[in-house]
Amino acid sequence: AAGVIQSPRHLIKEKRETATLKCYPIPRHDTVYWYQQGPGQDPQFLISFYEKMQSDKGSIPDRFSAQQFSDYHSELNMSSLELGDSALYFCASSRRQSRVDIQYFGAGTRLSVL
Amino acid sequence: DAKTTQPPSMDCAEGRAANLPCNHSTISGNEYVYWYRQIHSQGPQYIIHGLKNNETNEMASLIITEDRKSSTLILPHATLRDTAVYYCIVRLLNMLTFGGGTRLMVKP
């Protein structure tokens, strides 16, 4: 079965550079979530989109922005990168049904900021 | 979303059942219990969910107490590949709030 695809898998950037992470949801899924996991920490919710509209916002820095496109893929744009942005970034997708929302995660993008 | 409490770590012998408890005493009537696991640095993996009835799938069983204030995830025959952090999450819709979880170590 098709899974959530994230690209790139690894990314190395310098401080103050920009980065774009991409997420391709499972076919027919209408909702995308982004999570950040720092070293030794639990995943933390950043932002989500339902039917291409921003749905919820978590602890996402103002330097980050995201969107969901007409084909339902999503991109997380990160500017003015800081050392503390080094983390695993996971995308999850779901097909929102009444009262049940099972999120399926991608393999993640490991971002290293030097 | 209701908060959950899980033991930080547990050990289990390979081939034996692993029983992972979760307390969620403030759960509201329409919130579901979801279980996910994360194997070292991989994306979290959905295991099972339930509302009030016990549930079973090919991965695990979920036992929810009658008052819904606690639940237990059961891996019937744990293998070394089940070593992971297991998260119990109570929620309606939208984001998952990962908190602590139980680090399960399956030992030969």
Short mmCIF file of C-alpha atoms in Angstrom, two decimals:
data_model
loop_
_atom_site.label_atom_id
_atom_site.label_comp_id
_atom_site.label_asym_id
_atom_site.label_seq_id
_atom_site.Cartn_x
_atom_site.Cartn_y
_atom_site.Cartn_z
CA ALA A 1 0.00 0.00 0.00
CA ALA A 2 1.14 3.55 -0.73
CA GLY A 3 2.57 5.41 2.21
CA VAL A 4 3.38 9.01 3.04
CA ILE A 5 6.41 10.16 1.09
CA GLN A 6 8.73 12.81 2.44
CA SER A 7 11.62 14.43 0.68
CA PRO A 8 14.42 14.91 1.09
CA ARG A 9 15.29 12.28 3.69
CA HIS A 10 18.33 14.21 4.84
CA LEU A 11 19.16 17.87 4.54
CA ILE A 12 22.17 19.82 5.69
CA LYS A 13 21.98 23.60 5.85
CA GLU A 14 23.99 26.47 7.25
CA LYS A 15 22.66 28.95 9.78
CA ARG A 16 20.44 31.66 8.25
CA GLU A 17 19.77 29.59 5.16
CA THR A 18 16.33 28.43 4.03
CA ALA A 19 14.97 24.92 3.62
CA THR A 20 11.90 23.41 2.02
CA LEU A 21 10.55 20.05 3.08
CA LYS A 22 7.99 18.22 0.99
CA CYS A 23 5.27 15.77 1.90
CA TYR A 24 3.15 13.64 -0.41
CA PRO A 25 0.17 12.16 1.44
CA ILE A 26 -1.42 8.80 0.93
CA PRO A 27 -3.78 8.94 -2.08
CA ARG A 28 -7.28 10.18 -1.19
CA HIS A 29 -6.11 11.58 2.13
CA ASP A 30 -7.30 15.15 2.62
CA THR A 31 -5.41 16.20 5.76
CA VAL A 32 -1.70 16.76 6.34
CA TYR A 33 0.08 17.31 9.63
CA TRP A 34 3.65 18.42 10.33
CA TYR A 35 5.58 17.44 13.46
CA GLN A 36 9.04 18.31 14.71
CA GLN A 37 11.11 15.98 16.89
CA GLY A 38 14.24 17.34 18.51
CA PRO A 39 17.00 15.05 19.81
CA GLY A 40 15.73 12.96 22.72
CA GLN A 41 12.29 14.59 22.59
CA ASP A 42 8.80 13.52 21.66
CA PRO A 43 7.30 14.66 18.36
CA GLN A 44 5.65 18.08 18.63
CA PHE A 45 2.84 19.26 16.43
CA LEU A 46 3.60 22.23 14.18
CA ILE A 47 0.72 22.80 11.78
CA SER A 48 -2.00 21.00 9.84
CA PHE A 49 -4.06 21.46 6.71
CA TYR A 50 -7.47 20.08 5.79
CA GLU A 51 -8.63 20.38 2.20
CA LYS A 52 -5.85 22.88 1.47
CA MET A 53 -6.86 25.23 4.30
CA GLN A 54 -4.83 25.65 7.48
CA SER A 55 -6.62 23.65 10.14
CA ASP A 56 -4.61 23.95 13.35
CA LYS A 57 -1.43 25.64 14.43
CA GLY A 58 0.90 24.41 17.12
CA SER A 59 4.33 25.55 18.22
CA ILE A 60 5.48 26.60 14.78
CA PRO A 61 7.99 29.48 14.72
CA ASP A 62 7.10 32.57 12.69
CA ARG A 63 10.14 31.79 10.51
CA PHE A 64 8.33 28.69 9.28
CA SER A 65 5.41 28.61 6.89
CA ALA A 66 3.56 25.81 5.19
CA GLN A 67 0.89 25.20 2.64
CA GLN A 68 -1.07 22.42 1.03
CA PHE A 69 -1.40 22.42 -2.74
CA SER A 70 -4.23 21.45 -5.08
CA ASP A 71 -2.81 17.92 -5.43
CA TYR A 72 -2.81 17.70 -1.58
CA HIS A 73 0.95 17.60 -1.24
CA SER A 74 2.35 19.95 1.37
CA GLU A 75 5.55 21.93 1.80
CA LEU A 76 7.12 23.26 4.98
CA ASN A 77 9.28 26.31 4.34
CA MET A 78 11.85 27.24 6.93
CA SER A 79 13.79 30.48 6.78
CA SER A 80 16.62 32.03 8.80
CA LEU A 81 17.56 28.59 10.05
CA GLU A 82 18.97 28.31 13.54
CA LEU A 83 21.03 25.56 15.16
CA GLY A 84 17.99 24.66 17.26
CA ASP A 85 15.99 23.80 14.14
CA SER A 86 18.10 20.64 13.75
CA ALA A 87 15.55 17.90 14.18
CA LEU A 88 13.51 15.20 12.54
CA TYR A 89 10.49 16.56 10.71
CA PHE A 90 7.60 14.20 10.18
CA CYS A 91 4.62 14.58 7.97
CA ALA A 92 1.46 12.60 8.56
CA SER A 93 -1.68 12.28 6.49
CA SER A 94 -5.21 11.17 7.20
CA ARG A 95 -8.61 10.91 5.62
CA ARG A 96 -10.79 12.74 8.04
CA GLN A 97 -13.95 10.83 8.85
CA SER A 98 -16.51 11.54 11.49
CA ARG A 99 -14.90 11.24 14.94
CA VAL A 100 -12.02 9.01 13.82
CA ASP A 101 -8.81 10.34 12.33
CA ILE A 102 -5.95 7.88 11.94
CA GLN A 103 -2.73 9.59 11.02
CA TYR A 104 -0.11 7.73 9.01
CA PHE A 105 3.43 9.03 9.20
CA GLY A 106 6.20 9.34 6.69
CA ALA A 107 9.78 8.30 7.35
CA GLY A 108 10.75 11.88 8.13
CA THR A 109 13.32 14.41 7.01
CA ARG A 110 16.42 14.78 9.15
CA LEU A 111 17.49 18.42 9.07
CA SER A 112 20.94 19.35 10.31
CA VAL A 113 21.77 23.04 10.67
CA LEU A 114 25.48 23.75 10.95
CA ASP B 1 -7.56 16.59 24.84
CA ALA B 2 -7.27 14.49 27.99
CA LYS B 3 -3.85 13.94 29.54
CA THR B 4 -2.41 10.46 29.81
CA THR B 5 0.00 8.82 32.22
CA GLN B 6 2.24 5.93 31.24
CA PRO B 7 5.17 4.21 32.95
CA PRO B 8 8.41 5.50 31.46
CA SER B 9 9.86 2.07 30.75
CA MET B 10 9.06 -1.64 30.75
CA ASP B 11 10.87 -4.84 29.91
CA CYS B 12 9.35 -7.91 28.32
CA ALA B 13 10.78 -11.31 27.46
CA GLU B 14 10.67 -12.28 23.80
CA GLY B 15 7.65 -14.45 23.04
CA ARG B 16 5.74 -13.31 26.10
CA ALA B 17 2.82 -10.91 26.15
CA ALA B 18 3.61 -7.24 26.70
CA ASN B 19 0.95 -5.35 28.63
CA LEU B 20 1.33 -1.57 28.48
CA PRO B 21 -0.93 0.44 30.79
CA CYS B 22 -2.23 3.96 30.32
CA ASN B 23 -4.22 6.16 32.67
CA HIS B 24 -6.54 8.77 31.21
CA SER B 25 -8.83 9.68 34.09
CA THR B 26 -10.01 12.96 32.54
CA ILE B 27 -11.14 11.45 29.25
CA SER B 28 -14.41 12.86 27.95
CA GLY B 29 -17.25 10.81 26.58
CA ASN B 30 -16.48 11.22 22.91
CA GLU B 31 -12.68 11.07 23.00
CA TYR B 32 -10.95 8.06 21.50
CA VAL B 33 -7.87 6.27 22.83
CA TYR B 34 -5.15 5.87 20.20
CA TRP B 35 -1.90 3.96 20.47
CA TYR B 36 1.15 4.70 18.36
CA ARG B 37 4.70 3.48 18.61
CA GLN B 38 8.00 4.85 17.43
CA ILE B 39 10.88 2.55 16.65
CA HIS B 40 14.14 4.43 16.95
CA SER B 41 13.92 7.64 14.88
CA GLN B 42 11.38 6.16 12.47
CA GLY B 43 8.03 7.80 11.85
CA PRO B 44 5.43 7.01 14.52
CA GLN B 45 3.35 3.98 13.59
CA TYR B 46 -0.37 3.67 14.25
CA ILE B 47 -1.26 0.55 16.23
CA ILE B 48 -4.90 0.62 17.31
CA HIS B 49 -7.67 2.84 18.62
CA GLY B 50 -10.89 2.44 20.60
CA LEU B 51 -13.75 4.31 22.21
CA LYS B 52 -15.27 2.03 24.84
CA ASN B 53 -15.22 -1.52 23.54
CA ASN B 54 -12.17 -3.74 23.51
CA GLU B 55 -10.51 -3.87 20.11
CA THR B 56 -8.16 -6.29 18.39
CA ASN B 57 -6.26 -6.14 15.14
CA GLU B 58 -3.31 -7.96 13.61
CA MET B 59 -0.84 -5.98 15.72
CA ALA B 60 -2.37 -5.76 19.18
CA SER B 61 -5.38 -5.77 21.48
CA LEU B 62 -6.73 -2.76 23.35
CA ILE B 63 -8.57 -3.25 26.60
CA ILE B 64 -10.49 -0.21 27.91
CA THR B 65 -11.94 -0.26 31.41
CA GLU B 66 -15.66 0.19 31.80
CA ASP B 67 -15.27 3.69 33.26
CA ARG B 68 -12.84 4.50 30.41
CA LYS B 69 -10.31 5.98 32.82
CA SER B 70 -7.57 3.57 31.83
CA SER B 71 -6.58 1.18 29.09
CA THR B 72 -4.02 -1.51 28.34
CA LEU B 73 -2.31 -2.26 25.07
CA ILE B 74 -1.45 -5.92 24.70
CA LEU B 75 1.17 -7.27 22.31
CA PRO B 76 0.38 -11.00 22.54
CA HIS B 77 3.79 -12.40 21.54
CA ALA B 78 6.43 -9.70 21.76
CA THR B 79 9.42 -9.91 19.42
CA LEU B 80 12.69 -8.01 19.42
CA ARG B 81 11.24 -5.83 16.64
CA ASP B 82 8.59 -4.58 19.07
CA THR B 83 11.24 -2.67 21.03
CA ALA B 84 10.02 0.93 20.74
CA VAL B 85 8.45 3.86 22.55
CA TYR B 86 4.71 3.34 22.87
CA TYR B 87 2.44 6.37 23.10
CA CYS B 88 -1.09 6.37 24.44
CA ILE B 89 -2.99 9.42 23.15
CA VAL B 90 -6.51 10.51 23.95
CA ARG B 91 -8.11 12.88 21.50
CA LEU B 92 -11.06 13.84 19.36
CA LEU B 93 -9.67 14.98 16.04
CA ASN B 94 -6.74 17.02 14.84
CA MET B 95 -3.20 16.91 16.16
CA LEU B 96 -1.62 14.13 18.15
CA THR B 97 -0.05 15.21 21.44
CA PHE B 98 2.87 12.91 22.19
CA GLY B 99 3.84 12.85 25.86
CA GLY B 100 6.56 10.68 27.29
CA GLY B 101 5.28 7.27 26.33
CA THR B 102 6.58 3.92 27.57
CA ARG B 103 9.93 2.68 26.34
CA LEU B 104 9.40 -1.05 25.86
CA MET B 105 12.51 -3.18 25.73
CA VAL B 106 11.95 -6.72 24.49
CA LYS B 107 14.77 -8.98 25.63
CA PRO B 108 15.85 -12.37 24.28
#
